[in-house]
Short mmCIF file of C-alpha atoms and ligand atoms in Angstrom, two decimals:
data_model
loop_
_atom_site.label_atom_id
_atom_site.label_comp_id
_atom_site.label_asym_id
_atom_site.label_seq_id
_atom_site.Cartn_x
_atom_site.Cartn_y
_atom_site.Cartn_z
CA MET A 6 74.54 171.06 -73.07
CA PRO A 7 76.11 173.37 -70.54
CA ALA A 8 76.64 177.01 -71.44
CA PRO A 9 80.08 177.97 -72.77
CA LEU A 10 82.58 178.14 -69.98
CA GLU A 11 83.41 181.62 -68.84
CA SER A 12 86.93 182.87 -68.85
CA VAL A 13 87.65 183.97 -65.31
CA PRO A 14 91.12 184.77 -63.97
CA PRO A 15 92.50 182.19 -61.54
CA PRO A 16 92.81 183.05 -57.86
CA GLN A 17 96.05 184.49 -56.49
CA ASP A 18 98.74 181.94 -55.81
CA ARG A 19 98.67 182.00 -52.05
CA ASP A 20 98.16 179.34 -49.48
CA GLY A 21 94.42 179.14 -48.74
CA ALA A 22 94.90 178.33 -45.09
CA GLY A 23 97.32 181.27 -44.71
CA SER A 24 94.70 183.66 -46.06
CA GLY A 25 92.43 182.70 -43.16
CA LEU A 26 89.69 181.66 -45.57
CA GLY A 27 90.11 177.92 -45.05
CA GLU A 28 91.59 175.25 -47.32
CA LEU A 29 90.61 175.57 -50.98
CA CYS A 30 89.23 172.37 -52.49
CA VAL A 31 86.94 171.24 -55.29
CA LEU A 32 83.30 170.27 -54.81
CA MET A 33 81.48 168.56 -57.66
CA LYS A 34 77.77 167.98 -58.16
CA LEU A 35 76.83 164.88 -60.08
CA GLY A 36 73.86 164.39 -62.36
CA GLU A 37 72.34 161.24 -63.77
CA ILE A 38 74.73 159.08 -61.84
CA VAL A 39 72.58 159.58 -58.76
CA LEU A 40 69.64 157.92 -60.52
CA LYS A 41 71.31 154.63 -61.24
CA GLY A 42 70.01 152.63 -58.25
CA SER A 43 71.93 149.44 -57.54
CA ASN A 44 74.43 150.24 -60.30
CA ARG A 45 75.41 153.38 -58.46
CA LYS A 46 78.49 151.87 -56.82
CA LEU A 47 79.85 150.84 -60.24
CA PHE A 48 79.22 154.30 -61.62
CA GLU A 49 80.92 155.91 -58.65
CA ARG A 50 83.96 153.67 -58.94
CA ARG A 51 84.27 154.46 -62.65
CA LEU A 52 83.87 158.18 -62.04
CA HIS A 53 86.41 158.20 -59.21
CA ASN A 54 88.91 156.39 -61.46
CA ASN A 55 88.30 158.84 -64.29
CA ILE A 56 88.77 161.77 -61.91
CA ARG A 57 92.07 160.40 -60.61
CA ASN A 58 93.31 159.71 -64.15
CA SER A 59 92.47 163.19 -65.35
CA VAL A 60 94.72 164.83 -62.74
CA ARG A 61 97.45 162.26 -62.37
CA ASP A 62 100.09 164.75 -63.53
CA LEU A 63 99.00 167.27 -60.87
CA GLY A 64 100.02 165.42 -57.69
CA GLN A 65 98.29 163.18 -55.19
CA ILE A 66 94.64 164.02 -54.54
CA ARG A 67 92.21 162.92 -51.82
CA LEU A 68 88.77 162.12 -53.10
CA SER A 69 85.64 161.54 -51.06
CA GLN A 70 82.05 160.82 -51.98
CA ARG A 71 79.43 162.71 -49.95
CA GLY A 72 76.03 161.09 -50.27
CA SER A 73 75.23 160.11 -53.83
CA GLY A 74 75.45 163.48 -55.50
CA VAL A 75 78.61 165.23 -54.28
CA ILE A 76 82.33 164.53 -54.56
CA ILE A 77 85.05 166.49 -52.77
CA VAL A 78 88.60 166.56 -54.11
CA ARG A 79 91.35 167.87 -51.86
CA ARG A 80 95.06 168.32 -52.26
CA PRO A 81 96.24 169.38 -48.84
CA GLY A 82 99.26 171.67 -48.90
CA ALA A 83 98.67 172.75 -52.52
CA SER A 84 98.53 176.43 -53.47
CA ASP A 85 95.24 177.98 -54.59
CA VAL A 86 96.45 178.05 -58.19
CA GLU A 87 97.25 174.34 -58.07
CA VAL A 88 93.79 173.55 -56.71
CA ALA A 89 92.20 175.78 -59.38
CA ARG A 90 94.03 173.72 -62.00
CA ILE A 91 92.42 170.57 -60.61
CA ALA A 92 89.02 172.27 -60.78
CA GLU A 93 89.63 173.11 -64.46
CA ARG A 94 90.18 169.46 -65.22
CA MET A 95 87.02 168.48 -63.35
CA ALA A 96 84.97 170.65 -65.72
CA ASP A 97 85.88 168.14 -68.48
CA VAL A 98 85.18 164.90 -66.59
CA MET A 99 82.01 163.27 -67.91
CA GLY A 100 79.33 162.75 -65.28
CA VAL A 101 80.10 165.99 -63.41
CA VAL A 102 77.35 168.62 -63.65
CA TRP A 103 78.81 171.49 -61.59
CA VAL A 104 82.32 172.32 -60.41
CA HIS A 105 82.85 174.65 -57.46
CA LEU A 106 86.04 175.88 -55.87
CA VAL A 107 85.13 175.84 -52.17
CA ARG A 108 86.59 176.85 -48.82
CA ARG A 109 86.70 173.99 -46.35
CA VAL A 110 86.20 175.35 -42.86
CA ASP A 111 85.52 174.15 -39.31
CA LYS A 112 81.94 173.26 -38.60
CA ASP A 113 81.51 176.19 -36.29
CA LEU A 114 79.07 179.04 -36.79
CA ASP A 115 81.57 181.86 -36.16
CA THR A 116 84.10 180.44 -38.63
CA ILE A 117 81.46 179.77 -41.26
CA THR A 118 80.10 183.29 -40.85
CA ASP A 119 83.54 184.90 -41.05
CA VAL A 120 84.51 183.05 -44.26
CA ALA A 121 81.05 183.54 -45.80
CA VAL A 122 81.14 187.30 -45.24
CA ARG A 123 84.68 187.63 -46.58
CA SER A 124 83.81 185.52 -49.64
CA MET A 125 81.24 188.11 -50.66
CA ALA A 126 83.56 191.15 -50.62
CA ASP A 127 83.70 193.54 -53.60
CA LEU A 128 80.64 192.39 -55.52
CA GLN A 129 78.11 194.38 -57.53
CA GLY A 130 74.37 193.68 -57.44
CA SER A 131 72.01 191.48 -55.43
CA PHE A 132 72.67 188.24 -53.61
CA ALA A 133 71.10 185.20 -51.97
CA VAL A 134 72.36 182.56 -49.57
CA ARG A 135 71.61 178.86 -50.05
CA ALA A 136 72.41 176.63 -47.10
CA ARG A 137 72.27 172.87 -46.94
CA ARG A 138 72.97 170.37 -44.20
CA ARG A 139 74.13 166.90 -45.05
CA ASP A 140 74.56 166.52 -41.28
CA LYS A 141 71.18 167.22 -39.71
CA ARG A 142 72.69 167.45 -36.21
CA PHE A 143 74.00 170.95 -36.91
CA ALA A 144 72.45 173.34 -34.38
CA MET A 145 70.59 175.51 -36.95
CA THR A 146 68.21 174.49 -39.70
CA SER A 147 69.27 175.29 -43.26
CA SER A 148 66.93 178.28 -43.49
CA GLU A 149 68.04 179.66 -40.12
CA LEU A 150 71.66 179.39 -41.25
CA ALA A 151 70.88 181.09 -44.58
CA GLY A 152 68.99 183.89 -42.78
CA HIS A 153 71.83 184.41 -40.31
CA LEU A 154 74.51 184.60 -43.01
CA GLY A 155 72.34 186.81 -45.22
CA SER A 156 71.86 189.40 -42.50
CA ARG A 157 75.60 189.43 -41.69
CA ILE A 158 76.43 190.03 -45.37
CA VAL A 159 73.88 192.88 -45.52
CA GLU A 160 75.42 194.41 -42.38
CA ALA A 161 78.91 194.17 -43.86
CA TYR A 162 78.28 195.42 -47.41
CA GLY A 163 74.66 196.55 -47.79
CA TYR A 164 74.00 194.43 -50.89
CA PRO A 165 70.29 193.97 -51.69
CA VAL A 166 68.91 190.49 -51.06
CA ARG A 167 67.09 188.85 -53.94
CA LEU A 168 66.08 185.24 -53.52
CA LYS A 169 64.89 184.71 -57.08
CA ARG A 170 67.60 185.16 -59.72
CA PRO A 171 70.18 186.94 -57.58
CA ASP A 172 73.34 188.28 -59.25
CA HIS A 173 75.45 186.27 -56.79
CA THR A 174 74.76 183.24 -54.66
CA LEU A 175 76.64 182.18 -51.57
CA TYR A 176 76.41 178.47 -50.84
CA VAL A 177 77.09 176.83 -47.51
CA GLU A 178 77.01 173.06 -47.14
CA VAL A 179 77.43 171.51 -43.73
CA ASP A 180 78.86 167.97 -43.62
CA LYS A 181 79.64 165.58 -40.78
CA ASP A 182 83.12 166.88 -39.97
CA GLU A 183 83.37 170.19 -41.78
CA ALA A 184 81.53 172.85 -43.75
CA PHE A 185 82.07 174.19 -47.28
CA VAL A 186 81.57 177.80 -48.33
CA PHE A 187 81.50 178.82 -51.97
CA THR A 188 80.07 181.15 -54.58
CA ASP A 189 79.05 180.49 -58.18
CA GLY A 190 80.53 177.51 -60.01
CA THR A 191 81.26 176.36 -63.53
CA PRO A 192 79.03 173.97 -65.47
CA GLY A 193 80.58 170.56 -66.06
CA GLN A 194 79.99 168.24 -69.00
CA GLY A 195 77.05 166.30 -67.55
CA GLY A 196 76.45 162.87 -69.08
CA LEU A 197 77.84 159.58 -67.78
CA PRO A 198 81.38 158.60 -66.78
CA ALA A 199 83.45 157.58 -69.84
CA GLY A 200 83.69 153.81 -70.07
CA MET A 201 80.39 153.15 -68.31
CA SER A 202 78.63 152.25 -71.56
CA GLY A 203 81.38 150.09 -73.09
CA ARG A 204 83.84 150.74 -75.91
CA GLY A 205 83.49 152.25 -79.37
CA LEU A 206 85.66 153.10 -82.38
CA VAL A 207 85.27 156.58 -83.91
CA LEU A 208 85.96 157.10 -87.61
CA MET A 209 87.81 160.36 -87.36
CA SER A 210 88.35 162.58 -90.39
CA GLY A 211 90.11 165.90 -89.99
CA GLY A 212 86.73 167.63 -90.38
CA ILE A 213 84.34 169.38 -88.02
CA ASP A 214 81.77 166.66 -87.49
CA SER A 215 83.54 163.55 -86.31
CA PRO A 216 85.16 165.14 -83.20
CA VAL A 217 81.74 166.43 -82.13
CA ALA A 218 80.26 162.96 -82.67
CA ALA A 219 83.06 161.50 -80.53
CA HIS A 220 82.43 163.98 -77.73
CA ARG A 221 78.71 163.16 -77.73
CA MET A 222 79.31 159.45 -77.39
CA ILE A 223 82.01 159.82 -74.73
CA ARG A 224 79.48 161.95 -72.89
CA ARG A 225 77.03 159.05 -72.96
CA GLY A 226 79.60 156.80 -71.32
CA LEU A 227 81.52 155.25 -74.24
CA LYS A 228 85.28 154.93 -74.02
CA VAL A 229 86.47 155.39 -77.60
CA ASP A 230 89.47 154.80 -79.80
CA PHE A 231 89.95 156.70 -83.04
CA LEU A 232 90.69 155.60 -86.61
CA HIS A 233 91.86 158.04 -89.27
CA PHE A 234 92.39 157.26 -92.96
CA SER A 235 94.94 159.53 -94.62
CA GLY A 236 95.32 159.92 -98.37
CA MET A 237 98.99 158.91 -98.07
CA PRO A 238 101.08 158.24 -100.10
CA PHE A 239 99.27 160.62 -102.49
CA THR A 240 98.67 163.43 -99.98
CA GLY A 241 100.88 165.04 -97.37
CA PRO A 242 100.68 164.16 -93.64
CA GLU A 243 98.64 167.28 -92.72
CA SER A 244 95.41 165.38 -92.09
CA ILE A 245 97.26 163.11 -89.66
CA TYR A 246 98.54 166.10 -87.68
CA LYS A 247 94.98 167.40 -87.50
CA ALA A 248 93.57 164.06 -86.38
CA TYR A 249 96.33 163.89 -83.76
CA SER A 250 95.54 167.37 -82.39
CA LEU A 251 91.82 166.65 -82.40
CA VAL A 252 92.28 163.43 -80.44
CA ARG A 253 94.55 165.21 -77.96
CA GLN A 254 91.82 167.78 -77.39
CA LEU A 255 89.19 165.04 -76.95
CA ASP A 256 91.49 163.18 -74.56
CA ARG A 257 90.49 165.77 -71.94
CA PHE A 258 87.11 164.08 -71.78
CA GLN A 259 88.19 160.47 -71.40
CA VAL A 260 92.01 160.20 -70.86
CA GLY A 261 94.02 157.41 -72.51
CA SER A 262 92.88 157.83 -76.13
CA ARG A 263 94.47 155.87 -78.95
CA LEU A 264 94.60 157.06 -82.56
CA PHE A 265 95.08 154.51 -85.34
CA VAL A 266 96.19 155.87 -88.70
CA ILE A 267 95.89 153.97 -91.98
CA PRO A 268 97.23 155.21 -95.34
CA PHE A 269 94.27 154.85 -97.67
CA GLY A 270 95.48 156.36 -100.95
CA LYS A 271 96.39 153.11 -102.73
CA ALA A 272 93.10 151.44 -101.77
CA GLN A 273 91.25 154.46 -103.16
CA GLN A 274 93.10 154.08 -106.40
CA GLN A 275 92.27 150.38 -106.55
CA LEU A 276 88.60 151.28 -106.14
CA LYS A 277 88.89 153.77 -108.97
CA SER A 278 90.56 151.25 -111.26
CA SER A 279 87.85 148.73 -110.50
CA GLY A 280 85.40 151.17 -112.11
CA ALA A 281 83.52 152.46 -109.07
CA GLU A 282 82.85 155.78 -110.87
CA ARG A 283 79.79 157.53 -109.40
CA LEU A 284 79.91 155.07 -106.50
CA GLN A 285 83.52 155.90 -105.62
CA ILE A 286 82.71 157.89 -102.46
CA VAL A 287 80.19 155.45 -101.02
CA ALA A 288 82.42 152.49 -101.92
CA GLN A 289 85.35 154.20 -100.13
CA ARG A 290 83.25 154.79 -97.06
CA ARG A 291 82.15 151.15 -97.06
CA LEU A 292 85.79 150.05 -97.20
CA MET A 293 86.63 152.40 -94.32
CA LEU A 294 83.79 150.89 -92.29
CA ARG A 295 84.87 147.32 -93.04
CA THR A 296 88.42 148.11 -91.98
CA ALA A 297 87.09 149.83 -88.86
CA GLU A 298 85.00 146.78 -88.05
CA ALA A 299 88.06 144.53 -88.26
CA LEU A 300 89.96 146.90 -85.95
CA ALA A 301 87.00 147.15 -83.56
CA ASP A 302 87.05 143.38 -83.34
CA ASP A 303 90.72 143.45 -82.25
CA LEU A 304 90.06 146.24 -79.74
CA GLY A 305 86.87 144.81 -78.24
CA ALA A 306 84.81 147.80 -79.42
CA GLU A 307 81.09 147.12 -79.69
CA CYS A 308 80.11 149.89 -82.09
CA LEU A 309 81.43 152.30 -84.73
CA VAL A 310 80.81 156.05 -84.46
CA THR A 311 80.68 158.48 -87.40
CA GLY A 312 79.91 162.18 -87.84
CA ASP A 313 77.21 161.65 -90.48
CA ALA A 314 74.29 164.11 -90.52
CA LEU A 315 71.34 163.33 -92.75
CA GLY A 316 71.57 165.12 -96.09
CA GLN A 317 74.65 167.17 -95.20
CA VAL A 318 76.71 165.88 -98.13
CA SER A 319 75.91 163.53 -101.00
CA SER A 320 77.24 160.45 -99.20
CA GLN A 321 74.74 161.13 -96.42
CA THR A 322 71.42 160.74 -98.21
CA MET A 323 69.10 158.16 -96.68
CA ALA A 324 69.82 155.67 -99.49
CA ASN A 325 73.57 156.06 -99.08
CA ILE A 326 73.44 155.77 -95.31
CA THR A 327 71.51 152.53 -95.73
CA ALA A 328 74.17 151.34 -98.18
CA LEU A 329 76.86 152.15 -95.58
CA ASP A 330 75.08 150.16 -92.89
CA ASP A 331 75.03 147.21 -95.29
CA ALA A 332 78.84 147.00 -95.29
CA VAL A 333 79.24 145.94 -91.65
CA ASP A 334 77.52 143.96 -88.90
CA LEU A 335 78.48 146.24 -86.02
CA PRO A 336 76.03 149.02 -85.17
CA ILE A 337 77.07 152.42 -86.54
CA LEU A 338 76.20 155.20 -84.09
CA ARG A 339 75.58 158.60 -85.69
CA PRO A 340 74.90 161.05 -82.87
CA LEU A 341 74.79 164.07 -85.23
CA ILE A 342 72.24 162.58 -87.61
CA GLY A 343 69.54 165.19 -86.89
CA MET A 344 71.76 168.24 -86.37
CA ASP A 345 72.27 171.31 -88.55
CA LYS A 346 75.82 172.25 -89.52
CA THR A 347 75.58 175.49 -87.48
CA GLU A 348 74.62 173.52 -84.37
CA ILE A 349 77.51 171.13 -84.92
CA MET A 350 79.90 174.07 -85.35
CA ASP A 351 78.70 175.70 -82.12
CA GLN A 352 79.32 172.48 -80.32
CA ALA A 353 82.77 172.10 -81.92
CA ARG A 354 83.64 175.61 -80.69
CA ARG A 355 82.56 174.73 -77.15
CA ILE A 356 84.64 171.56 -76.96
CA GLY A 357 87.68 173.29 -78.46
CA THR A 358 87.95 171.34 -81.74
CA LEU A 359 86.61 173.85 -84.29
CA ALA A 360 89.83 175.81 -84.80
CA ILE A 361 91.81 172.60 -85.36
CA SER A 362 89.22 171.20 -87.80
CA GLU A 363 89.32 174.43 -89.81
CA LEU A 364 93.04 174.16 -90.51
CA PRO A 365 93.69 173.34 -94.17
CA ASP A 366 94.48 169.78 -95.20
CA GLU A 367 94.11 167.44 -98.13
CA ASP A 368 91.18 165.19 -97.27
CA CYS A 369 91.56 161.70 -98.66
CA CYS A 370 87.84 161.69 -99.55
CA THR A 371 88.10 164.60 -101.96
CA MET A 372 91.19 163.22 -103.66
CA LEU A 373 89.42 160.96 -106.13
CA THR A 374 85.95 162.48 -106.06
CA PRO A 375 84.12 161.73 -109.32
CA ARG A 376 82.49 164.59 -111.21
CA GLN A 377 79.06 163.20 -110.39
CA VAL A 378 78.37 161.57 -107.04
CA GLU A 379 75.63 158.97 -106.72
CA THR A 380 73.02 160.09 -104.19
CA ALA A 381 70.95 156.88 -104.36
CA ALA A 382 73.52 154.09 -104.38
CA LYS A 383 72.17 150.61 -105.01
CA ILE A 384 73.40 148.04 -102.54
CA GLY A 385 73.67 145.37 -105.26
CA ASP A 386 76.09 147.51 -107.29
CA LEU A 387 78.21 148.22 -104.24
CA ARG A 388 78.38 144.55 -103.27
CA GLN A 389 79.58 143.79 -106.78
CA ILE A 390 82.41 146.31 -106.42
CA ASP A 391 83.31 144.73 -103.07
CA ARG A 392 83.49 141.29 -104.70
CA ARG A 393 85.64 142.52 -107.60
CA LEU A 394 88.01 144.05 -105.12
CA ASP A 395 87.84 141.34 -102.45
CA ALA A 396 86.98 144.01 -99.94
CA ASP A 397 87.33 141.81 -96.86
CA GLU A 398 90.87 140.86 -97.72
CA LEU A 399 91.71 144.46 -98.59
CA ALA A 400 90.31 145.61 -95.22
CA GLU A 401 92.46 143.00 -93.42
CA HIS A 402 95.51 144.17 -95.39
CA LEU A 403 94.79 147.83 -94.57
CA LEU A 404 94.61 146.93 -90.91
CA THR A 405 98.15 145.56 -90.99
CA THR A 406 99.38 149.00 -92.12
CA ALA A 407 97.84 150.82 -89.11
CA GLN A 408 100.10 152.93 -86.93
CA VAL A 409 99.04 153.72 -83.39
CA HIS A 410 99.56 157.01 -81.52
CA LYS A 411 98.63 158.05 -78.01
CA PRO A 412 97.86 161.77 -78.04
CA SER A 413 97.58 162.80 -74.38
CA PHE A 414 96.50 166.16 -72.98
CA LEU A 415 98.12 165.51 -69.59
CA GLY A 416 100.79 168.04 -68.77
CA GLU A 417 99.05 170.77 -70.77
CA ALA A 418 97.80 173.91 -69.08
CA ALA A 419 94.07 174.58 -69.49
CA PRO A 420 92.51 178.04 -69.79
CA ALA A 421 91.28 179.31 -66.41
CA ARG A 422 87.53 178.95 -66.01
CA VAL A 423 86.72 178.26 -62.37
CA ARG A 424 86.83 180.94 -59.69
CA ALA A 425 87.31 180.49 -55.95
CA ALA A 426 85.09 182.03 -53.33
CA GLY A 427 86.88 185.04 -51.86
CA ALA A 428 89.65 184.92 -54.46
P1 ATP B 506 83.62 165.47 -91.06
O1 ATP B 506 83.41 166.92 -90.84
O2 ATP B 506 83.65 164.70 -89.78
O3 ATP B 506 84.81 165.23 -91.93
P2 ATP B 506 81.90 165.42 -93.35
O4 ATP B 506 80.73 166.25 -93.21
O5 ATP B 506 83.07 165.95 -94.07
O6 ATP B 506 82.36 164.94 -91.88
P3 ATP B 506 82.09 162.94 -94.82
O7 ATP B 506 83.40 163.33 -95.39
O8 ATP B 506 81.05 162.36 -95.71
O9 ATP B 506 81.36 164.08 -94.01
O10 ATP B 506 82.33 161.90 -93.69
C1 ATP B 506 81.31 161.44 -92.90
C2 ATP B 506 81.93 160.63 -91.78
O11 ATP B 506 82.74 159.57 -92.29
C3 ATP B 506 82.87 161.45 -90.92
O12 ATP B 506 82.19 162.18 -89.93
C4 ATP B 506 83.77 160.38 -90.36
O13 ATP B 506 83.13 159.72 -89.27
C5 ATP B 506 83.89 159.40 -91.51
N1 ATP B 506 85.09 159.75 -92.31
C6 ATP B 506 85.16 160.50 -93.42
N2 ATP B 506 86.43 160.62 -93.85
C7 ATP B 506 87.20 159.94 -92.99
C8 ATP B 506 88.61 159.68 -92.87
N3 ATP B 506 89.48 160.19 -93.74
N4 ATP B 506 89.03 158.91 -91.85
C9 ATP B 506 88.16 158.41 -90.96
N5 ATP B 506 86.85 158.61 -91.01
C10 ATP B 506 86.35 159.36 -92.01
MG1 MG B 507 85.10 164.83 -94.00
#
C-alpha cells in the first residue's frame, strides 16, 4: 500500500499561465494497467470513465493518454487551486500509482530551463534531475537534458547534487507537442480501475473491518454495493448513520455507491425464539448472508465481501467460517482473513474510515448475544434452525424491507495533499 498521504498546503490561487510558469495540470502514472496486453484498451476506457466521474462536479476536464503508462488531465482556464483539487481526487482513483501537479510548457529548451530552475526555488538539501523523452526527436538525449538542467539549478541556487536518494527530484518529460516540468508527487491508490473485475456486494457493519475489506476489493477492480443490517426497531438509527458516512467516504474510490439498509431486529428475535441459543450469532450471520445473496442476485453482483479475519472474534473460527460458507452458493471474499487487527486499523486510518467506525452505536449483532457463543458450530444444527425458520422465505421477506441510499462524496472538499512545482 502507498505511504500515508502527506498534508501539504495547496498552491496559491493564481492563474498558472500568468505566473509565467506554464499551465498547471495533472500527470498520472499508472501501474498494473500497463501490463494487461490486449485488454489494455478496455482498462484504459474504464479508468478514463472513472477519472471523469470522480471530478464531474469540478468542471469540464480534458484527458489524454500518453503511451500506456501516463495520463494527463487538463482544465484550461482553471486557477491553480482548482487544478490542485482535481489532483486530490486523482489520488483516490484506483489504478493510479502516482499523481503529480505539473507545469505544461513549450517544447523549447529555454522555456523548459526557465521553468525548471524556478520550480526549484527555496528548497533545503540535495537534488537530482530525471529527464525522459516520449518524443525521441527532441534535440538532446534524456541524460544531456538532465545534465543541462542540473548545472543551471546549481548555478542558480548552489544546491548539492545527489543522484541516489536526493531530498528533491525535478522531473522533465518531453512529449510530442509539449513538455512537463514537476517535482515530487503523491502516491495514488495503485490497484485496478473500479469495475474492471465485475460487481460485488459488501456486508457492511458499522465496525472497523468491513470498510477496509470494501476498499481492498474496490482496489482489485470490483465495483461494489453495500448492505447494512440495523437492529431496528429495537435499536436506534445510529448504526445506519455510521454505515452511511462510511459508504460516503468509500465512494471516493469508486463513485456511485449504493447502500441498502435492512432492519434486522425482528428476524433476530425470531431466531432467538426458535431456540438458536449458542448458535445465535452464527445463525444470524447465515441469515444475513442469505439475504445478501438474494440482493446480489437482483443487482447482478457475482460475490459477497465481508470483513472477517480468522480468529478475530468467536464467529470467525475456522469451523464457523465454514458454516457461514455453507449458507450461500455465491463466493464470499474475505480480503482481511490473514490480517491482524492493528494492521486493519492502520489501513482504516489511511482510507479515512477509522474515526467514523469508532463512533458509538448499538450493533445489531451484540443485541441478542448469548452468554456462551459456539466456536465450533455444526452445520447440521444450523441447517435445522434454517428449516425451522424457513430461512429462504425470511431472507426474501427481509429483502422487501430494504431501503436504498446513495451516499456521494461529490461536492465535498478534500484535504490538500498534492503540491505543484514552483508553488
Ligand atoms: P466489523 O468491524 O466489520 O464490524 P467485526 O470484527 O465486528 O467486523 P463481526 O461482527 O463478526 O466482526 O462481523 C464480521 C463481518 O460480518 C463484518 O465484517 C461484516 O462484513 C459482516 N457484518 C457483521 N455485522 C453486520 C451488519 N450489521 N450488517 C452487515 N454486515 C455485517
Ligand atoms: Mg461488527
